[in-house]
PDB file of C-alpha atoms in Angstrom:
ATOM      1  CA  UNK A1053      38.861-164.902-124.708  1.00  0.00           C
ATOM      2  CA  UNK A1054      41.902-162.653-125.037  1.00  0.00           C
ATOM      3  CA  UNK A1055      41.398-161.276-121.532  1.00  0.00           C
ATOM      4  CA  UNK A1056      41.659-164.763-120.086  1.00  0.00           C
ATOM      5  CA  UNK A1057      45.282-164.986-121.211  1.00  0.00           C
ATOM      6  CA  UNK A1058      46.280-161.513-120.096  1.00  0.00           C
ATOM      7  CA  UNK A1059      47.269-162.477-116.492  1.00  0.00           C
ATOM      8  CA  UNK A1060      49.587-165.166-117.843  1.00  0.00           C
ATOM      9  CA  UNK A1061      51.613-162.765-119.998  1.00  0.00           C
ATOM     10  CA  UNK A1062      53.798-161.359-117.166  1.00  0.00           C
ATOM     11  CA  UNK A1063      54.479-164.900-115.967  1.00  0.00           C
ATOM     12  CA  UNK A1064      55.503-166.005-119.452  1.00  0.00           C
ATOM     13  CA  UNK A1065      57.738-162.946-119.853  1.00  0.00           C
ATOM     14  CA  UNK A1066      59.451-163.652-116.517  1.00  0.00           C
ATOM     15  CA  UNK A1067      59.944-167.286-117.485  1.00  0.00           C
ATOM     16  CA  UNK A1068      61.487-166.285-120.823  1.00  0.00           C
ATOM     17  CA  UNK A1069      63.862-163.830-119.138  1.00  0.00           C
ATOM     18  CA  UNK A1070      64.967-166.372-116.544  1.00  0.00           C
ATOM     19  CA  UNK A1071      65.713-168.889-119.302  1.00  0.00           C
ATOM     20  CA  UNK A1072      68.111-166.342-120.816  1.00  0.00           C
ATOM     21  CA  UNK A1073      69.709-165.426-117.500  1.00  0.00           C
ATOM     22  CA  UNK A1074      73.424-164.911-117.190  1.00  0.00           C
ATOM     23  CA  UNK A1075      73.806-167.766-114.700  1.00  0.00           C
ATOM     24  CA  UNK A1076      72.464-170.298-117.184  1.00  0.00           C
ATOM     25  CA  UNK A1077      75.045-169.182-119.780  1.00  0.00           C
ATOM     26  CA  UNK A1078      78.051-169.111-117.408  1.00  0.00           C
ATOM     27  CA  UNK A1079      80.395-172.094-117.304  1.00  0.00           C
ATOM     28  CA  UNK A1080      83.648-172.612-115.377  1.00  0.00           C
ATOM     29  CA  UNK A1081      86.916-172.245-117.258  1.00  0.00           C
ATOM     30  CA  UNK A1082      89.685-172.767-114.684  1.00  0.00           C
ATOM     31  CA  UNK A1083      90.288-172.605-110.936  1.00  0.00           C
ATOM     32  CA  UNK A1084      93.746-172.236-109.379  1.00  0.00           C
ATOM     33  CA  UNK A1085      94.556-172.406-105.648  1.00  0.00           C
ATOM     34  CA  UNK A1086      96.966-169.942-104.076  1.00  0.00           C
ATOM     35  CA  UNK A1087     100.421-171.235-103.073  1.00  0.00           C
ATOM     36  CA  UNK A1088      99.385-171.431 -99.411  1.00  0.00           C
ATOM     37  CA  UNK A1089      96.009-172.959-100.259  1.00  0.00           C
ATOM     38  CA  UNK A1090      94.018-170.276 -98.410  1.00  0.00           C
ATOM     39  CA  UNK A1091      92.409-168.837-101.560  1.00  0.00           C
ATOM     40  CA  UNK A1092      91.319-170.049-104.963  1.00  0.00           C
ATOM     41  CA  UNK A1093      90.948-167.911-108.057  1.00  0.00           C
ATOM     42  CA  UNK A1094      88.545-168.894-110.796  1.00  0.00           C
ATOM     43  CA  UNK A1095      87.620-167.723-114.251  1.00  0.00           C
ATOM     44  CA  UNK A1096      84.351-168.537-115.935  1.00  0.00           C
ATOM     45  CA  UNK A1097      83.018-167.664-119.372  1.00  0.00           C
ATOM     46  CA  UNK A1098      79.560-166.280-120.082  1.00  0.00           C
ATOM     47  CA  UNK A1099      78.326-167.230-123.533  1.00  0.00           C
ATOM     48  CA  UNK A1100      76.375-164.617-125.507  1.00  0.00           C
ATOM     49  CA  UNK A1101      72.615-164.598-125.969  1.00  0.00           C
ATOM     50  CA  UNK A1102      73.063-164.669-129.733  1.00  0.00           C
ATOM     51  CA  UNK A1103      75.832-166.286-131.840  1.00  0.00           C
ATOM     52  CA  UNK A1104      77.874-163.192-132.713  1.00  0.00           C
ATOM     53  CA  UNK A1105      77.408-161.452-129.370  1.00  0.00           C
ATOM     54  CA  UNK A1106      80.177-160.679-126.903  1.00  0.00           C
ATOM     55  CA  UNK A1107      81.560-163.308-124.558  1.00  0.00           C
ATOM     56  CA  UNK A1108      82.379-162.241-121.012  1.00  0.00           C
ATOM     57  CA  UNK A1109      84.929-163.517-118.532  1.00  0.00           C
ATOM     58  CA  UNK A1110      84.150-163.439-114.819  1.00  0.00           C
ATOM     59  CA  UNK A1111      86.973-163.513-112.272  1.00  0.00           C
ATOM     60  CA  UNK A1112      86.111-164.624-108.741  1.00  0.00           C
ATOM     61  CA  UNK A1113      88.080-165.440-105.615  1.00  0.00           C
ATOM     62  CA  UNK A1114      87.091-167.890-102.880  1.00  0.00           C
ATOM     63  CA  UNK A1115      88.230-167.996 -99.271  1.00  0.00           C
ATOM     64  CA  UNK A1116      88.871-171.715 -98.783  1.00  0.00           C
ATOM     65  CA  UNK A1117      88.483-171.515 -94.993  1.00  0.00           C
ATOM     66  CA  UNK A1118      85.070-169.828 -94.924  1.00  0.00           C
ATOM     67  CA  UNK A1119      83.865-171.009 -98.330  1.00  0.00           C
ATOM     68  CA  UNK A1120      82.817-167.466 -99.270  1.00  0.00           C
ATOM     69  CA  UNK A1121      83.265-166.453-102.911  1.00  0.00           C
ATOM     70  CA  UNK A1122      83.408-162.932-104.286  1.00  0.00           C
ATOM     71  CA  UNK A1123      83.089-161.848-107.904  1.00  0.00           C
ATOM     72  CA  UNK A1124      85.927-159.402-108.588  1.00  0.00           C
ATOM     73  CA  UNK A1125      85.688-158.537-112.267  1.00  0.00           C
ATOM     74  CA  UNK A1126      83.608-159.066-115.383  1.00  0.00           C
ATOM     75  CA  UNK A1127      84.890-157.997-118.785  1.00  0.00           C
ATOM     76  CA  UNK A1128      84.276-158.822-122.420  1.00  0.00           C
ATOM     77  CA  UNK A1129      86.662-161.000-124.415  1.00  0.00           C
ATOM     78  CA  UNK A1130      86.504-161.097-128.211  1.00  0.00           C
ATOM     79  CA  UNK A1131      85.659-164.516-129.579  1.00  0.00           C
ATOM     80  CA  UNK A1132      86.802-165.729-133.005  1.00  0.00           C
ATOM     81  CA  UNK A1133      84.806-168.964-133.075  1.00  0.00           C
ATOM     82  CA  UNK A1134      87.555-171.146-131.600  1.00  0.00           C
ATOM     83  CA  UNK A1135      87.016-172.251-127.968  1.00  0.00           C
ATOM     84  CA  UNK A1136      89.031-170.327-125.385  1.00  0.00           C
ATOM     85  CA  UNK A1137      92.236-171.989-124.174  1.00  0.00           C
ATOM     86  CA  UNK A1138      94.747-171.218-121.430  1.00  0.00           C
ATOM     87  CA  UNK A1139      96.515-169.007-123.980  1.00  0.00           C
ATOM     88  CA  UNK A1140      93.420-166.783-124.067  1.00  0.00           C
ATOM     89  CA  UNK A1141      92.700-166.802-120.326  1.00  0.00           C
ATOM     90  CA  UNK A1142      95.806-167.210-118.180  1.00  0.00           C
ATOM     91  CA  UNK A1143      95.609-167.372-114.380  1.00  0.00           C
ATOM     92  CA  UNK A1144      98.613-167.377-112.068  1.00  0.00           C
ATOM     93  CA  UNK A1145      99.355-166.568-108.462  1.00  0.00           C
ATOM     94  CA  UNK A1146     102.455-164.442-107.879  1.00  0.00           C
ATOM     95  CA  UNK A1147     102.253-164.737-104.093  1.00  0.00           C
ATOM     96  CA  UNK A1148      99.929-165.979-101.367  1.00  0.00           C
ATOM     97  CA  UNK A1149      97.667-162.940-101.777  1.00  0.00           C
ATOM     98  CA  UNK A1150      98.460-161.608-105.262  1.00  0.00           C
ATOM     99  CA  UNK A1151      97.432-162.974-108.643  1.00  0.00           C
ATOM    100  CA  UNK A1152      97.336-161.995-112.302  1.00  0.00           C
ATOM    101  CA  UNK A1153      94.813-162.929-114.954  1.00  0.00           C
ATOM    102  CA  UNK A1154      95.767-162.242-118.557  1.00  0.00           C
ATOM    103  CA  UNK A1155      93.022-162.057-121.173  1.00  0.00           C
ATOM    104  CA  UNK A1156      94.270-162.399-124.741  1.00  0.00           C
ATOM    105  CA  UNK A1157      91.845-162.220-127.640  1.00  0.00           C
ATOM    106  CA  UNK A1158      92.865-162.751-131.243  1.00  0.00           C
ATOM    107  CA  UNK A1159      93.631-159.429-132.962  1.00  0.00           C
ATOM    108  CA  UNK A1160      92.750-157.372-129.866  1.00  0.00           C
ATOM    109  CA  UNK A1161      94.878-155.730-127.190  1.00  0.00           C
ATOM    110  CA  UNK A1162      95.515-157.804-124.072  1.00  0.00           C
ATOM    111  CA  UNK A1163      93.747-157.037-120.802  1.00  0.00           C
ATOM    112  CA  UNK A1164      95.096-157.771-117.365  1.00  0.00           C
ATOM    113  CA  UNK A1165      93.282-158.248-114.080  1.00  0.00           C
ATOM    114  CA  UNK A1166      95.464-157.726-111.025  1.00  0.00           C
ATOM    115  CA  UNK A1167      94.142-159.250-107.815  1.00  0.00           C
ATOM    116  CA  UNK A1168      95.321-158.239-104.358  1.00  0.00           C
ATOM    117  CA  UNK A1169      93.970-159.661-101.116  1.00  0.00           C
ATOM    118  CA  UNK A1170      94.715-157.260 -98.282  1.00  0.00           C
ATOM    119  CA  UNK A1171      93.594-157.885 -94.705  1.00  0.00           C
ATOM    120  CA  UNK A1172      91.373-160.715 -95.951  1.00  0.00           C
ATOM    121  CA  UNK A1173      89.558-158.446 -98.418  1.00  0.00           C
ATOM    122  CA  UNK A1174      90.057-159.240-102.107  1.00  0.00           C
ATOM    123  CA  UNK A1175      90.115-156.522-104.739  1.00  0.00           C
ATOM    124  CA  UNK A1176      90.826-156.350-108.454  1.00  0.00           C
ATOM    125  CA  UNK A1177      92.006-153.815-110.991  1.00  0.00           C
ATOM    126  CA  UNK A1178      91.476-154.147-114.738  1.00  0.00           C
ATOM    127  CA  UNK A1179      94.263-152.650-116.858  1.00  0.00           C
ATOM    128  CA  UNK A1180      95.364-152.717-120.485  1.00  0.00           C
ATOM    129  CA  UNK A1181      98.095-155.245-121.188  1.00  0.00           C
ATOM    130  CA  UNK A1182      99.149-158.249-119.181  1.00  0.00           C
TER     131      UNK A1182
END
C-alpha cells in the first residue's frame, strides 16, 4: 500500500513549495511615476515564511510606454512588528531618469538604493545610508 502513494510524493512536495513561493508573499507598497511620466518606480514587501523571519523589499522600475517592468534590487529590511510606513520605505524621483529609495529600519543603519536610467536601461546601486 505504501508504494501506491510513492508517485504522489513529488507532486505533493512541489505543491507545498509553490504555496510558499515568494510571489505569493509579495505585496505592493508604493508606486511613484517619474516627473515626465515615462517611468514608474515601485517598492513591494515580501513577508517572511515564518513570523520572526526577515522581510525583503523589492525595487522595480516600469517603462510606461512599453509596459515592461524590471526588478532592480532586493534587500532585507528589519521588521519590528509595526507595519512599514513611508518613513521606513521612501521613494522619490530626483529627475526624469534618476530616483532614490531610502530604507529605514528601527535601530538599524539606513540603506539607500540609487536608480539611474541611462539610454533606456535602468540600473540600481545599493549603498549604506540614504
